[in-house]
Amino acid sequence: MLYLQTGIVTNRLRTRHTVNDWQELLAIVGSKVPEIDSAVKAKSYKRDKATFVIAGTMTKTIRQNANLINRSILFFDIDSTNGDDYPTAVAKIQTALKAMAYLIYPTISNGYKGTRLRVAVPIDQPFNAQQRAQLGTYLADLLPEDWETDLTSYRSNWSQLAGLPILNAYSLAHDYQSISHTAPFLSLHQVLSQTKILSIKAHTSSPDRQTVPLDRQPWQDMANRTLTSLINPPSINRHLYFSSLVGSLLFMKLDQPVIETLLSWSNAHSDNPLADDELQRAIVSVSKSADRKQRAHG
């Protein structure tokens, strides 16, 4: 079933009964709104007029995590393509996701906040919040490492809405359109099995290492990746690296002083450290963004 909402500020949804959520989503014609010609106008339209969607099953038509039983389609945003324009970004996504069905479209802010895209991927069976995290990790690993997505970060609330296609003035001027791909749905079983195999390999590579239980939670894997990343900071794309790291640490619900201490230590051990004020700005910027999104999405 599709659940639709007009404007981002409310949390009440209206139902759209479907035989096939994916085909129903593809049938929805995107809106052409040429009057959206700035980030300010995009924000205003998003607040009051844009249509948002959740695909899955809910117990109540009130958008809260507790009311969302499962999802049928995984949506995710690409908020930074590290300089790639829309056609280049689309081409990279098409290559990465060529084995599965997908829908790619520009977001309402595309062009006014850099290249902004949204991707929808149908899954072959309903999935829950924990499985969504594993699907997100799988898909994130297929995409360019220097892109910023909300697949595994704090921004991806379980009941987060996805905006339906809206072509603003910039997207219309450049003829940036939605692009869909017909292929088998991504297999939930395959992703979960692959994730489990990779976890086994990672923890049995050394004969002296103890076996880790297979029922580990996604947040444990995130914690391992994050802490490992802290020890080996990169010398390039440092702003993106530290911003992503802040997001992961916020998701783990670490206190601000702890985050600042960890990032300062990691930065000090980088071959090409950021200036202290730059690092602090990155921490503050991501923290404020996280706080705003938390208030907006509940």
Short mmCIF file of C-alpha atoms in Angstrom, two decimals, residues 9-262:
data_model
loop_
_atom_site.label_atom_id
_atom_site.label_comp_id
_atom_site.label_asym_id
_atom_site.label_seq_id
_atom_site.Cartn_x
_atom_site.Cartn_y
_atom_site.Cartn_z
CA VAL A 9 5.07 19.43 8.57
CA THR A 10 2.12 17.12 9.25
CA ASN A 11 2.31 13.44 10.17
CA ARG A 12 -1.11 12.32 8.93
CA LEU A 13 -1.19 10.09 5.88
CA ARG A 14 -3.86 9.10 3.37
CA THR A 15 -3.95 5.59 1.96
CA ARG A 16 -3.72 4.59 -1.68
CA HIS A 17 -4.66 0.92 -2.02
CA THR A 18 -2.56 -0.90 -4.58
CA VAL A 19 -2.22 -4.33 -6.13
CA ASN A 20 1.45 -3.65 -6.80
CA ASP A 21 3.19 -0.83 -4.91
CA TRP A 22 6.00 -0.57 -7.44
CA GLN A 23 3.81 -0.29 -10.52
CA GLU A 24 1.61 2.22 -8.73
CA LEU A 25 4.65 4.33 -7.88
CA LEU A 26 5.88 4.24 -11.48
CA ALA A 27 2.42 5.30 -12.66
CA ILE A 28 2.48 8.48 -10.59
CA VAL A 29 3.35 11.35 -12.90
CA GLY A 30 5.90 13.76 -11.51
CA SER A 31 4.93 17.39 -11.00
CA LYS A 32 6.41 20.15 -13.13
CA VAL A 33 6.77 23.26 -10.98
CA PRO A 34 8.77 25.90 -12.89
CA GLU A 35 8.10 28.54 -10.23
CA ILE A 36 10.52 26.72 -7.92
CA ASP A 37 13.67 28.55 -8.97
CA SER A 38 15.62 28.77 -5.71
CA ALA A 39 16.43 26.78 -2.59
CA VAL A 40 14.16 29.07 -0.58
CA LYS A 41 11.16 28.40 -2.81
CA ALA A 42 11.94 24.68 -2.81
CA LYS A 43 11.87 24.65 0.99
CA SER A 44 8.56 26.54 1.08
CA TYR A 45 6.94 24.24 -1.47
CA LYS A 46 8.24 21.18 0.35
CA ARG A 47 6.74 22.41 3.61
CA ASP A 48 3.22 23.02 2.32
CA LYS A 49 2.57 21.52 -1.13
CA ALA A 50 4.93 18.68 -2.04
CA THR A 51 3.62 15.12 -1.95
CA PHE A 52 5.49 12.49 0.04
CA VAL A 53 5.13 8.72 0.17
CA ILE A 54 5.76 5.61 2.25
CA ALA A 55 5.31 2.21 0.58
CA GLY A 56 4.51 -0.67 2.89
CA THR A 57 2.13 -1.59 5.70
CA MET A 58 1.10 0.58 8.66
CA THR A 59 -1.16 -0.04 11.64
CA LYS A 60 -2.34 3.59 11.70
CA THR A 61 -2.18 6.43 9.20
CA ILE A 62 -0.07 8.49 11.57
CA ARG A 63 3.58 8.69 10.63
CA GLN A 64 5.47 7.24 13.56
CA ASN A 65 8.10 4.52 13.66
CA ALA A 66 5.90 2.33 15.86
CA ASN A 67 3.07 2.40 13.30
CA LEU A 68 5.17 1.25 10.34
CA ILE A 69 5.24 -2.56 10.23
CA ASN A 70 7.23 -3.04 7.05
CA ARG A 71 8.21 -1.43 3.76
CA SER A 72 8.06 -2.71 0.19
CA ILE A 73 10.23 -0.08 -1.51
CA LEU A 74 13.49 1.36 -0.24
CA PHE A 75 13.96 5.07 -0.97
CA PHE A 76 17.22 6.90 -0.43
CA ASP A 77 18.60 10.35 -1.16
CA ILE A 78 21.92 11.29 -2.66
CA ASP A 79 22.80 14.62 -1.10
CA SER A 80 26.31 14.99 -2.49
CA THR A 81 27.80 13.56 -5.68
CA ASN A 82 31.21 15.13 -5.10
CA GLY A 83 30.87 17.36 -8.17
CA ASP A 84 29.11 14.95 -10.55
CA ASP A 85 26.25 16.57 -12.48
CA TYR A 86 22.86 14.87 -12.81
CA PRO A 87 23.57 12.91 -16.04
CA THR A 88 26.93 11.69 -14.71
CA ALA A 89 25.41 10.69 -11.38
CA VAL A 90 22.56 8.87 -13.10
CA ALA A 91 25.01 6.95 -15.29
CA LYS A 92 26.97 5.82 -12.23
CA ILE A 93 23.79 4.68 -10.48
CA GLN A 94 22.66 2.80 -13.58
CA THR A 95 25.96 0.94 -13.67
CA ALA A 96 25.90 0.18 -9.94
CA LEU A 97 22.29 -1.01 -9.83
CA LYS A 98 22.01 -2.59 -13.28
CA ALA A 99 20.99 -5.98 -11.87
CA MET A 100 17.88 -4.67 -10.10
CA ALA A 101 14.80 -2.55 -10.76
CA TYR A 102 15.01 1.11 -9.74
CA LEU A 103 13.61 4.59 -10.22
CA ILE A 104 15.90 7.64 -10.25
CA TYR A 105 14.66 11.22 -10.19
CA PRO A 106 15.89 14.71 -9.27
CA THR A 107 14.68 16.07 -5.94
CA ILE A 108 12.89 19.36 -5.43
CA SER A 109 16.20 21.01 -4.46
CA ASN A 110 18.22 19.72 -7.41
CA GLY A 111 20.44 22.39 -8.92
CA TYR A 112 19.98 24.84 -6.07
CA LYS A 113 21.85 22.73 -3.53
CA GLY A 114 24.13 20.97 -5.98
CA THR A 115 23.14 17.70 -7.63
CA ARG A 116 20.35 16.12 -5.61
CA LEU A 117 18.75 12.81 -6.52
CA ARG A 118 16.39 10.28 -5.03
CA VAL A 119 16.46 6.57 -5.81
CA ALA A 120 13.72 4.02 -5.21
CA VAL A 121 14.51 0.29 -5.19
CA PRO A 122 11.70 -2.31 -4.88
CA ILE A 123 12.47 -5.31 -2.67
CA ASP A 124 11.05 -8.74 -3.49
CA GLN A 125 9.42 -9.12 -0.07
CA PRO A 126 8.45 -6.79 2.80
CA PHE A 127 11.32 -5.75 5.05
CA ASN A 128 11.56 -4.40 8.59
CA ALA A 129 13.73 -1.72 10.16
CA GLN A 130 16.67 -4.01 10.92
CA GLN A 131 16.60 -5.49 7.42
CA ARG A 132 16.40 -1.99 5.99
CA ALA A 133 19.73 -1.17 7.63
CA GLN A 134 21.29 -4.23 6.01
CA LEU A 135 19.81 -3.36 2.62
CA GLY A 136 21.13 0.16 3.04
CA THR A 137 24.64 -1.06 3.78
CA TYR A 138 24.52 -3.34 0.74
CA LEU A 139 23.41 -0.56 -1.61
CA ALA A 140 25.82 1.99 -0.14
CA ASP A 141 28.70 -0.36 -0.93
CA LEU A 142 27.65 -0.40 -4.61
CA LEU A 143 27.72 3.40 -4.97
CA PRO A 144 30.78 5.68 -5.27
CA GLU A 145 32.60 6.01 -1.96
CA ASP A 146 32.85 9.80 -2.22
CA TRP A 147 29.08 10.29 -2.48
CA GLU A 148 26.92 11.22 0.49
CA THR A 149 23.70 9.26 0.92
CA ASP A 150 21.23 8.69 3.74
CA LEU A 151 21.38 4.91 3.45
CA THR A 152 23.16 4.22 6.71
CA SER A 153 23.27 7.53 8.55
CA TYR A 154 21.19 9.16 11.29
CA ARG A 155 19.02 10.87 8.67
CA SER A 156 17.21 7.68 7.74
CA ASN A 157 14.34 7.44 10.21
CA TRP A 158 12.42 4.20 9.82
CA SER A 159 9.23 6.14 9.06
CA GLN A 160 10.94 8.81 6.99
CA LEU A 161 8.96 10.06 4.00
CA ALA A 162 10.23 10.20 0.44
CA GLY A 163 9.25 13.07 -1.80
CA LEU A 164 7.59 12.12 -5.09
CA PRO A 165 9.15 13.43 -8.33
CA ILE A 166 9.05 17.21 -8.69
CA LEU A 167 10.82 18.93 -11.57
CA ASN A 168 11.86 22.43 -10.54
CA ALA A 169 12.94 25.22 -12.89
CA TYR A 170 16.54 23.98 -13.00
CA SER A 171 15.60 20.38 -13.78
CA LEU A 172 13.11 21.49 -16.43
CA ALA A 173 15.64 23.81 -18.08
CA HIS A 174 18.15 20.97 -18.33
CA ASP A 175 15.53 18.35 -19.23
CA TYR A 176 16.40 16.17 -16.24
CA GLN A 177 13.76 13.46 -16.09
CA SER A 178 12.87 10.47 -13.96
CA ILE A 179 14.48 7.25 -15.17
CA SER A 180 13.20 3.76 -14.38
CA HIS A 181 14.78 0.38 -15.03
CA THR A 182 12.93 -2.89 -15.52
CA ALA A 183 14.71 -5.82 -13.90
CA PRO A 184 14.11 -8.31 -11.07
CA PHE A 185 13.39 -6.83 -7.65
CA LEU A 186 16.33 -6.82 -5.27
CA SER A 187 16.27 -10.09 -3.31
CA LEU A 188 16.03 -9.57 0.43
CA HIS A 189 17.22 -13.13 1.11
CA GLN A 190 20.24 -12.68 -1.13
CA VAL A 191 21.27 -9.43 0.56
CA LEU A 192 20.84 -10.83 4.07
CA SER A 193 22.75 -13.99 3.14
CA GLN A 194 25.57 -12.00 1.57
CA THR A 195 25.75 -9.69 4.57
CA LYS A 196 26.01 -12.72 6.87
CA ILE A 197 28.74 -14.32 4.73
CA LEU A 198 30.78 -11.11 4.69
CA SER A 199 30.39 -10.84 8.45
CA ILE A 200 31.64 -14.41 8.90
CA LYS A 201 34.65 -13.80 6.65
CA ALA A 202 35.52 -10.56 8.40
CA HIS A 203 35.57 -12.20 11.80
CA THR A 204 37.25 -15.50 10.88
CA SER A 205 40.12 -14.16 8.79
CA SER A 206 42.50 -14.74 11.70
CA PRO A 207 42.72 -18.19 13.33
CA ASP A 208 43.37 -16.51 16.68
CA ARG A 209 40.20 -14.42 16.47
CA GLN A 210 37.10 -15.61 18.30
CA THR A 211 33.94 -16.28 16.32
CA VAL A 212 31.33 -13.53 16.52
CA PRO A 213 27.66 -14.56 16.80
CA LEU A 214 25.72 -14.23 13.54
CA ASP A 215 22.73 -12.55 15.21
CA ARG A 216 24.63 -9.29 15.69
CA GLN A 217 22.65 -6.10 15.22
CA PRO A 218 23.26 -3.59 12.36
CA TRP A 219 24.34 -0.91 14.84
CA GLN A 220 27.15 -3.20 15.99
CA ASP A 221 28.51 -3.40 12.46
CA MET A 222 28.22 0.37 12.16
CA ALA A 223 30.11 0.81 15.43
CA ASN A 224 32.89 -1.48 14.20
CA ARG A 225 33.19 0.36 10.88
CA THR A 226 33.10 3.76 12.54
CA LEU A 227 35.75 2.99 15.15
CA THR A 228 37.97 1.35 12.54
CA SER A 229 37.58 4.43 10.37
CA LEU A 230 38.64 6.68 13.25
CA ILE A 231 41.97 4.88 13.44
CA ASN A 232 42.66 5.23 9.71
CA PRO A 233 41.54 8.73 8.64
CA PRO A 234 41.93 9.51 4.91
CA SER A 235 44.12 12.27 3.48
CA ILE A 236 41.55 13.23 0.81
CA ASN A 237 37.83 14.12 0.91
CA ARG A 238 38.33 14.98 4.56
CA HIS A 239 35.25 17.21 4.95
CA LEU A 240 33.01 14.46 3.56
CA TYR A 241 34.74 11.86 5.73
CA PHE A 242 34.37 13.78 8.99
CA SER A 243 30.79 14.86 8.20
CA SER A 244 29.83 11.24 7.56
CA LEU A 245 31.63 10.21 10.73
CA VAL A 246 29.71 12.75 12.79
CA GLY A 247 26.47 11.34 11.36
CA SER A 248 27.42 7.80 12.35
CA LEU A 249 28.42 8.85 15.86
CA LEU A 250 25.19 10.81 16.30
CA PHE A 251 23.27 7.73 15.16
CA MET A 252 25.09 5.80 17.89
CA LYS A 253 23.79 8.51 20.29
CA LEU A 254 27.20 9.62 21.53
CA ASP A 255 27.35 12.90 23.44
CA GLN A 256 28.73 15.98 21.69
CA PRO A 257 31.90 16.22 23.84
CA VAL A 258 32.70 12.57 23.11
CA ILE A 259 32.23 13.13 19.36
CA GLU A 260 34.50 16.18 19.44
CA THR A 261 37.19 14.26 21.34
CA LEU A 262 37.09 11.28 18.97
#
